Coordinates of C-alpha atoms in Angstrom, one line a residue:
M1 CA 88.5 99.0 101.4
I2 CA 90.1 101.9 99.6
E3 CA 90.6 104.7 102.3
H4 CA 89.8 108.2 100.3
L5 CA 93.1 109.4 99.1
S6 CA 91.7 112.8 98.3
S7 CA 91.8 115.7 101.0
K8 CA 88.8 117.6 99.2
N9 CA 85.2 117.5 99.7
F10 CA 83.8 115.5 97.4
D11 CA 80.0 113.7 97.0
K12 CA 81.2 110.4 95.2
E13 CA 84.2 108.3 93.8
L14 CA 84.4 107.0 90.3
I15 CA 87.0 104.7 89.1
G16 CA 88.2 104.5 85.5
H17 CA 91.2 103.6 83.2
C18 CA 93.4 106.4 81.5
I19 CA 94.2 105.6 77.8
G20 CA 96.7 108.5 77.1
C21 CA 99.8 106.0 77.1
N22 CA 100.6 102.3 77.1
C23 CA 100.3 102.1 80.7
G24 CA 96.3 102.3 81.0
C25 CA 96.5 103.4 84.7
K26 CA 93.6 103.0 86.6
F27 CA 92.5 106.1 88.5
I28 CA 90.1 107.4 91.3
A29 CA 87.6 110.5 90.2
Y30 CA 86.5 112.4 93.0
I31 CA 83.1 114.3 92.0
K32 CA 81.4 117.2 93.6
D33 CA 78.2 119.0 92.1
N34 CA 78.9 116.8 88.9
Q35 CA 82.4 118.0 88.5
I36 CA 85.7 116.3 88.7
I37 CA 87.4 118.2 91.6
D38 CA 90.4 115.8 92.3
V39 CA 92.1 112.7 90.6
T40 CA 94.6 110.3 92.1
G41 CA 96.0 107.1 90.8
H42 CA 94.3 104.0 92.2
P43 CA 96.3 102.1 94.9
S44 CA 95.6 98.6 93.7
D45 CA 96.8 99.3 89.8
R46 CA 99.4 97.1 89.0
L47 CA 101.3 99.3 86.8
G48 CA 100.7 102.6 88.0
M49 CA 100.8 101.6 91.6
G50 CA 98.9 104.3 92.8
S51 CA 100.7 106.9 91.0
F52 CA 99.1 109.1 88.2
C53 CA 100.7 111.4 85.8
T54 CA 100.3 115.1 85.1
K55 CA 99.3 113.8 81.1
G56 CA 96.6 111.5 82.9
I57 CA 95.5 114.0 85.3
A58 CA 94.8 116.5 82.3
L59 CA 93.2 113.8 79.9
V60 CA 90.5 113.1 83.0
Q61 CA 90.2 116.4 84.7
E62 CA 91.2 119.6 82.1
L63 CA 90.7 118.3 78.5
P64 CA 87.2 116.9 78.5
F65 CA 85.9 120.2 80.1
S66 CA 88.2 122.5 78.1
E67 CA 87.0 125.8 76.1
F68 CA 89.4 124.5 73.4
R69 CA 87.1 120.9 73.1
L70 CA 85.4 120.7 69.8
K71 CA 81.7 121.2 70.4
E72 CA 79.9 122.0 67.0
S73 CA 79.4 119.6 64.2
K74 CA 79.0 119.9 60.4
A75 CA 76.7 117.1 59.7
I76 CA 77.8 114.3 57.4
D77 CA 75.4 114.4 54.4
I78 CA 77.2 111.7 52.3
D79 CA 76.4 107.8 51.9
I80 CA 79.8 106.2 53.0
T81 CA 78.7 102.5 52.3
D82 CA 79.4 101.8 49.0
K83 CA 82.3 104.4 48.8
D84 CA 86.1 104.0 48.4
T85 CA 86.6 104.6 52.1
A86 CA 89.9 105.1 54.0
I87 CA 90.2 105.2 58.1
Y88 CA 92.5 107.1 60.1
V89 CA 93.3 105.9 63.5
D90 CA 95.5 107.0 66.6
R91 CA 96.6 106.1 69.7
F92 CA 93.0 107.2 71.5
C93 CA 90.9 104.6 69.6
T94 CA 89.2 101.7 71.8
E95 CA 89.4 98.0 70.7
E96 CA 85.7 98.0 69.9
E97 CA 86.4 101.1 67.3
L98 CA 89.2 99.2 65.7
Q99 CA 87.2 96.0 65.2
R100 CA 84.8 98.1 63.6
A101 CA 87.1 99.9 61.2
F102 CA 89.0 96.5 60.5
S103 CA 85.6 94.9 59.4
F104 CA 84.3 97.7 57.6
T105 CA 87.7 98.4 54.9
E106 CA 91.0 97.3 54.2
N107 CA 92.2 100.8 54.1
I108 CA 93.2 101.4 57.5
Y109 CA 95.9 103.9 58.4
S110 CA 97.8 105.5 61.2
N111 CA 100.9 107.1 62.6
M112 CA 101.0 104.2 65.0
L113 CA 103.7 101.5 64.4
Y114 CA 102.4 98.1 64.0
V115 CA 104.0 95.9 66.2
E116 CA 102.5 92.2 66.6
K117 CA 104.9 91.2 69.6
P118 CA 105.8 94.3 71.4
K119 CA 107.2 92.5 74.1
T120 CA 108.7 89.3 75.9
I121 CA 108.1 90.2 79.4
E122 CA 105.0 91.8 81.3
I123 CA 106.1 95.3 82.6
E124 CA 105.9 94.4 86.3
H125 CA 108.8 92.3 86.0
I126 CA 111.5 95.1 85.0
P127 CA 112.1 95.6 88.5
D128 CA 114.0 91.8 88.4
K129 CA 116.2 92.7 85.6
K130 CA 119.8 92.8 86.5
V131 CA 120.8 94.9 83.3
I132 CA 118.8 96.9 81.1
L133 CA 119.4 98.7 78.0
N134 CA 117.0 101.7 77.5
I135 CA 116.5 103.4 73.9
S136 CA 113.4 105.0 75.0
E137 CA 112.0 108.2 76.3
P138 CA 109.5 106.9 78.5
S139 CA 107.8 110.3 79.9
Y140 CA 106.2 110.9 76.5
Y141 CA 104.0 108.1 75.8
D142 CA 104.8 105.5 78.5
V143 CA 105.3 107.5 81.6
M144 CA 104.8 104.7 84.1
L145 CA 107.4 102.6 82.5
S146 CA 110.2 105.3 83.8
R147 CA 109.0 104.3 87.5
W148 CA 110.0 100.5 86.6
I149 CA 113.2 101.2 84.9
I150 CA 113.8 103.2 88.1
D151 CA 112.9 100.4 90.7
A152 CA 115.3 98.1 88.6
K153 CA 118.4 100.6 89.1
Q154 CA 117.3 100.8 92.6
K155 CA 117.7 97.3 92.9
G156 CA 121.1 97.3 91.5
A157 CA 120.7 96.7 87.9
K158 CA 123.0 98.4 85.5
L159 CA 121.3 100.7 83.4
F160 CA 122.2 101.6 80.0
S161 CA 121.0 104.3 77.9
A162 CA 121.4 105.1 74.7
G163 CA 119.8 106.9 71.5
A164 CA 119.8 110.1 69.4
I165 CA 118.8 112.2 72.2
Y166 CA 119.8 112.5 76.0
T167 CA 116.6 111.8 77.6
N168 CA 115.5 111.8 81.3
M169 CA 116.8 108.2 81.8
S170 CA 119.9 109.0 80.2
F171 CA 120.7 110.9 83.3
K172 CA 119.8 108.1 85.6
A173 CA 121.6 105.8 84.0
N174 CA 125.1 104.0 84.8
Y175 CA 126.4 104.6 81.4
K176 CA 124.8 106.8 78.5
K177 CA 125.5 107.0 74.8
L178 CA 124.7 109.6 72.1
I179 CA 124.1 108.0 68.6
P180 CA 124.0 109.9 65.5
P181 CA 120.6 108.5 63.6
S182 CA 122.7 107.5 60.7
E183 CA 125.1 105.1 62.8
F184 CA 121.9 103.4 65.1
L185 CA 121.8 100.5 62.8
S186 CA 125.7 100.0 63.0
F187 CA 125.4 100.4 66.9
L188 CA 122.8 97.2 66.8
E189 CA 125.1 95.5 64.5
N190 CA 128.2 96.2 66.9
I191 CA 126.3 94.7 70.0
I192 CA 125.6 91.5 68.0
N193 CA 129.3 91.3 67.5
A194 CA 130.3 92.0 70.9
F195 CA 128.2 89.1 71.9
E196 CA 129.7 87.1 69.4
K197 CA 133.1 87.6 70.0
G198 CA 132.9 88.8 73.7
Y199 CA 134.7 92.0 73.3
H200 CA 134.1 95.5 71.4
E201 CA 136.2 98.3 71.6
D202 CA 133.2 100.5 72.2
E203 CA 133.4 100.9 75.9
F204 CA 129.1 101.3 76.2
I205 CA 128.9 98.0 73.8
N206 CA 131.4 96.3 75.7
K207 CA 130.4 96.7 78.9
F208 CA 126.7 96.0 78.1
S209 CA 127.6 93.1 76.8
L210 CA 129.8 91.6 79.4
F211 CA 127.2 92.5 82.3
S212 CA 124.4 90.9 80.2
T213 CA 126.7 87.9 80.0
K214 CA 127.9 87.6 83.6
L215 CA 124.4 88.5 85.0
S216 CA 122.4 86.4 82.9
D217 CA 119.4 88.7 83.2
A218 CA 119.0 91.6 80.7
L219 CA 116.3 93.7 79.0
I220 CA 116.2 95.9 76.0
I221 CA 113.6 98.8 75.9
I222 CA 113.4 100.3 72.3
E223 CA 111.3 102.8 71.2
D224 CA 109.0 102.8 68.1
I225 CA 111.0 105.6 66.3
Y226 CA 113.9 103.7 65.9
I227 CA 112.2 100.8 64.6
R228 CA 111.0 103.0 61.7
I229 CA 114.3 103.5 60.5
N230 CA 114.5 99.6 59.1
R231 CA 111.8 97.6 60.9
D232 CA 112.7 94.3 59.4
F233 CA 116.5 94.9 60.9
V234 CA 115.7 96.0 64.3
L235 CA 112.6 93.6 64.9
G236 CA 115.2 91.0 63.5
F237 CA 117.8 92.1 66.1
L238 CA 115.1 92.0 69.2
K239 CA 114.4 88.8 68.1
Y240 CA 117.9 87.2 67.6
M241 CA 119.1 88.5 71.1
K242 CA 116.3 87.0 72.6
E243 CA 116.6 83.4 70.8
K244 CA 120.6 83.5 71.0
H245 CA 121.2 85.2 74.6
N246 CA 117.8 84.8 76.0
I247 CA 117.5 89.0 76.2
D248 CA 114.0 90.0 76.6
Y249 CA 112.6 93.2 75.1
I250 CA 110.0 95.9 75.2
I251 CA 108.9 97.8 72.5
T252 CA 107.3 101.0 73.7
G253 CA 105.9 104.1 71.8
N254 CA 103.4 104.9 69.6
I255 CA 102.4 101.4 68.6
T256 CA 100.0 98.9 67.9
H257 CA 98.9 95.3 67.8
W258 CA 96.5 96.1 64.7
P259 CA 98.1 95.9 61.2
V260 CA 97.5 99.3 59.9
R261 CA 99.0 101.2 57.2
G262 CA 101.6 104.3 57.3
I263 CA 99.6 107.2 56.4
E264 CA 101.4 108.2 53.3
G265 CA 98.7 107.2 50.8
I266 CA 95.9 107.7 52.4
D267 CA 95.0 110.7 50.0
K268 CA 94.1 108.4 47.1
H269 CA 90.7 107.0 48.6
E270 CA 87.2 109.1 47.8
V271 CA 86.4 109.4 51.2
I272 CA 88.4 109.4 54.7
I273 CA 87.2 109.3 58.0
N274 CA 89.6 110.9 60.6
L275 CA 89.7 109.9 64.1
G276 CA 92.3 112.4 65.8
D277 CA 94.3 114.7 63.9
M278 CA 95.3 113.0 60.6
F279 CA 96.2 116.6 58.9
R280 CA 99.1 117.3 61.2
Y281 CA 100.9 114.6 59.4
I282 CA 100.3 115.5 55.6
P283 CA 103.1 117.4 53.9
D284 CA 102.2 121.1 52.2
G285 CA 101.8 119.9 48.8
K286 CA 98.9 117.6 49.6
L287 CA 97.2 119.6 52.0
D288 CA 94.8 121.6 49.7
S289 CA 94.0 118.6 47.7
L290 CA 93.6 116.6 50.8
S291 CA 90.9 119.0 52.2
K292 CA 88.9 119.5 49.0
K293 CA 87.9 115.5 49.5
D294 CA 85.3 114.1 51.6
V295 CA 86.8 114.0 54.8
I296 CA 84.9 113.6 58.0
T297 CA 86.9 114.3 61.4
I298 CA 86.1 113.1 64.6
S299 CA 87.9 114.9 67.1
H300 CA 88.4 115.7 70.7
M301 CA 89.8 119.5 70.1
A302 CA 89.0 122.2 67.7
N303 CA 92.5 121.1 65.6
M304 CA 94.0 121.4 62.4
S305 CA 91.9 118.6 61.1
V306 CA 88.5 120.3 62.2
N307 CA 89.4 123.2 60.4
L308 CA 90.6 121.7 57.2
S309 CA 87.6 119.2 56.8
R310 CA 84.4 118.8 54.9
Y311 CA 82.5 117.5 58.0
Y312 CA 83.4 117.3 61.4
L313 CA 82.1 115.9 64.9
P314 CA 83.1 116.2 68.5
R315 CA 84.7 113.0 69.8
K316 CA 84.1 111.2 73.2
F317 CA 86.8 111.0 75.7
F318 CA 87.6 107.9 77.4
I319 CA 85.7 109.2 80.5
E320 CA 82.4 109.4 78.3
M321 CA 82.3 106.0 77.4
D322 CA 82.6 102.2 78.1
F323 CA 85.6 100.7 76.3
T324 CA 88.1 98.1 76.1
K325 CA 91.7 99.0 75.4
K326 CA 94.6 96.8 74.9
T327 CA 97.7 98.2 75.0
A328 CA 101.4 97.3 74.6
F329 CA 101.6 96.3 78.4
L330 CA 97.8 95.6 79.3
E331 CA 94.1 95.0 78.6
V332 CA 91.8 97.2 80.4
D333 CA 87.9 97.1 80.5
S334 CA 86.7 100.5 81.6
K335 CA 83.1 102.2 82.6
K336 CA 82.3 105.7 81.3
L337 CA 82.2 108.7 84.3
F338 CA 79.7 110.7 82.4
E339 CA 77.3 110.8 79.6
N340 CA 77.9 112.8 76.4
E341 CA 75.1 113.0 74.1
N342 CA 76.9 115.5 72.0
A343 CA 79.8 113.6 71.2
Y344 CA 80.5 110.4 69.0
T345 CA 82.7 107.5 68.6
L346 CA 83.6 105.7 65.4
L347 CA 80.7 103.1 66.3
D348 CA 78.4 105.9 65.4
I349 CA 79.6 106.7 62.2
I350 CA 80.4 102.9 60.6
P351 CA 77.6 100.6 60.3
Q352 CA 78.0 96.8 61.4
V353 CA 79.0 94.9 58.7
D354 CA 80.8 91.8 58.0
K355 CA 82.4 92.0 54.8
N356 CA 85.1 89.1 55.2
I357 CA 87.9 91.6 54.7
S358 CA 91.6 90.1 54.9
H359 CA 94.2 92.7 56.0
D360 CA 98.0 92.4 55.3
K361 CA 99.8 91.2 58.4
S362 CA 103.2 92.6 57.1
P363 CA 102.3 96.0 55.8
K364 CA 104.6 98.1 54.0
Q365 CA 107.4 100.0 55.9
E366 CA 109.6 102.0 54.1
T367 CA 113.3 101.6 54.9
I368 CA 115.1 105.4 55.5
T369 CA 119.0 105.4 54.4
L370 CA 120.5 107.6 56.7
Q371 CA 123.8 109.5 55.7
G372 CA 125.6 112.6 57.1
Y373 CA 123.1 115.3 58.3
T374 CA 119.6 114.1 59.8
L375 CA 116.4 115.6 61.2
F376 CA 115.1 113.8 64.1
I377 CA 111.3 114.6 64.7
G378 CA 110.9 113.0 68.1
H379 CA 108.6 112.8 71.3
S380 CA 109.8 115.4 73.8
V381 CA 107.7 116.2 77.0
V382 CA 104.3 117.7 75.8
D383 CA 102.3 115.7 73.0
E384 CA 100.2 117.4 70.8
I385 CA 97.1 117.1 73.0
G386 CA 98.8 118.5 75.7
Y387 CA 99.4 122.2 73.8
Y388 CA 95.7 122.4 74.5
S389 CA 96.0 122.0 78.3
R390 CA 96.3 125.5 79.8
W391 CA 98.9 123.9 82.1
L392 CA 101.0 121.3 80.2
H393 CA 101.7 123.4 77.3
E394 CA 103.6 125.7 79.5
I395 CA 106.4 123.2 80.2
E396 CA 107.7 123.0 77.1
P397 CA 105.9 126.3 75.6
N398 CA 108.2 127.2 72.4
Q399 CA 109.2 124.8 69.2
Y400 CA 113.1 125.0 68.7
V401 CA 115.3 123.2 66.6
Y402 CA 118.3 121.5 69.0
I403 CA 121.7 121.0 67.5
N404 CA 125.0 120.6 69.4
K405 CA 127.7 123.0 69.7
T406 CA 129.9 121.6 67.0
L407 CA 127.2 121.9 64.1
A408 CA 126.4 125.7 65.5
D409 CA 130.0 126.3 65.2
S410 CA 130.0 124.8 61.7
V411 CA 127.0 127.4 60.9
D412 CA 128.1 130.4 63.0
I413 CA 124.9 130.3 64.8
T414 CA 124.0 131.1 68.8
D415 CA 121.0 130.3 70.8
G416 CA 117.4 132.1 69.6
E417 CA 118.7 132.7 66.0
L418 CA 116.8 131.1 62.9
L419 CA 117.8 128.3 61.0
E420 CA 115.8 127.2 57.9
I421 CA 116.0 123.4 57.3
T422 CA 115.2 121.6 54.2
T423 CA 114.1 118.0 53.4
E424 CA 112.5 116.4 50.6
Y425 CA 109.4 117.2 51.8
G426 CA 109.4 121.1 52.7
K427 CA 111.5 123.3 54.9
A428 CA 111.1 124.9 58.1
V429 CA 112.3 128.0 60.0
L430 CA 113.1 127.3 63.6
R431 CA 115.1 129.2 66.4
V432 CA 118.0 127.5 67.4
K433 CA 118.9 126.1 71.1
I434 CA 122.4 124.5 71.5
S435 CA 122.4 121.4 73.3
A436 CA 125.0 118.9 74.8
N437 CA 122.2 116.3 74.5
I438 CA 122.4 116.2 70.8
P439 CA 124.8 114.1 68.6
E440 CA 126.8 115.2 65.9
H441 CA 125.4 115.7 62.6
T442 CA 121.7 115.8 64.1
F443 CA 118.7 118.4 64.3
F444 CA 116.1 117.7 66.7
I445 CA 112.5 119.0 66.5
S446 CA 109.7 118.2 68.7
D447 CA 106.7 116.5 67.1
G448 CA 104.1 117.8 69.6
F449 CA 103.5 121.2 67.8
D450 CA 101.3 122.4 65.0
E451 CA 100.3 125.4 63.5
Y452 CA 96.7 125.6 64.9
Q453 CA 97.3 125.0 68.5
P454 CA 95.8 127.6 70.9
F455 CA 98.8 129.1 72.6
Y456 CA 102.1 128.5 70.6
E457 CA 102.1 127.8 67.3
G458 CA 104.7 125.4 65.6
V459 CA 105.8 123.3 63.1
R460 CA 103.9 119.9 62.6
P461 CA 105.9 117.0 61.5
G462 CA 104.1 116.5 58.0
V463 CA 106.2 119.8 57.0
L464 CA 109.2 117.9 57.2
A465 CA 108.6 114.2 56.8
I466 CA 105.9 111.5 56.5
D467 CA 105.9 108.6 58.1
K468 CA 108.9 108.9 59.2
S469 CA 110.9 110.5 62.7
F470 CA 114.3 110.3 61.0
I471 CA 114.6 112.0 57.6
P472 CA 117.9 113.3 55.6
V473 CA 118.7 117.1 55.8
L474 CA 119.0 118.0 52.3
R475 CA 120.0 121.9 53.2
Y476 CA 120.5 124.2 56.2
R477 CA 121.3 127.6 56.4
K478 CA 121.2 130.6 58.9
L479 CA 119.0 133.3 58.4

């Protein structure tokens, strides 16, 4: 029998699953007077192991009851049955919603990355690994993954951390390496060469190769943003390392096992059903024409897409519905904790049909050519929905462009001064923060901000890129 884990007085306990990230952690919500007064992790949860992160607490206890939640509707007065309809889906979509969407139309778009096989081992086997190369920031999308990695290190694993920014994992690693985005594919090629030849002049790569060969139990953890540089090459690298050297892999981040398309091209359709906040990923040049289309937004919060859509409806949080969710790590079934008759899911909008639609299992993924200076629009500490939380947004209240000292000196710019960055999609002006955690020739901007958030406005990802985390910088200048 589970002991009570809350010190607060409560009327009842309810059990659910969080789908704020791929971990799908089980939680216990403590209810008094029909309100959640406390939340804890469930001690029998195989992934969370009794822990529950701050993002999960906000998604269960705060945001469903927030004053920033969308509560009003603008009724739909069009028949979508025979229209050229596209659907935008996000990471909060359930299996039931995705099944309905894919049975209704072939035009399914997302900012998620389609990955058919995201892992070769289960996450709970990470602590048994002897060598881990981590190319990710788990604290953003897969919080409990951090715990499993640290458990492995505490058991003696050699932890290597590499990427275009030093992350929390980097400072816990035995070895760390900053890689300019334009050199990332070469970095993977050099790893292959080190395994084939038994040596590489780069000490980081050489040690990873030697330890992996000697200890014979290695793992590569890689985030979706790096796969987006060149999908076929990076996935081919992982497959090669597994087949040739028996090195397991886990792909983490904003991914899905459904064959979604990238968001580019969604504006060509007659009707668009948007689950989430599609508009924050759209360039300035397309905002006006897209907002004049029949866009139906189903949203948790009164966000940018709600403000620019012709029709909008409040969206149910996962604690308000029965659902199935298949993540990169597991599949969960969960029952609703609360009723909400004034909110909707995709199942309420799209009729049950069977059009016998076939979907491309190899959706087009554009390859990015990176040379010279690169803008990195990446995951930081707080995600976009976190900026509607009264306490999560204070973790990182302001958006900066982070550069290293060498780049700052070349522009003659100091902390707090304004820098204008231009890409092929647009330009933005942000205050500079100089950091030793950024490689040469790289500008880093958090992708969690946009212009419609309630506390601190920022620059949304779509201003500077679309379907990309890395984009060449055309010009930059101090203002």
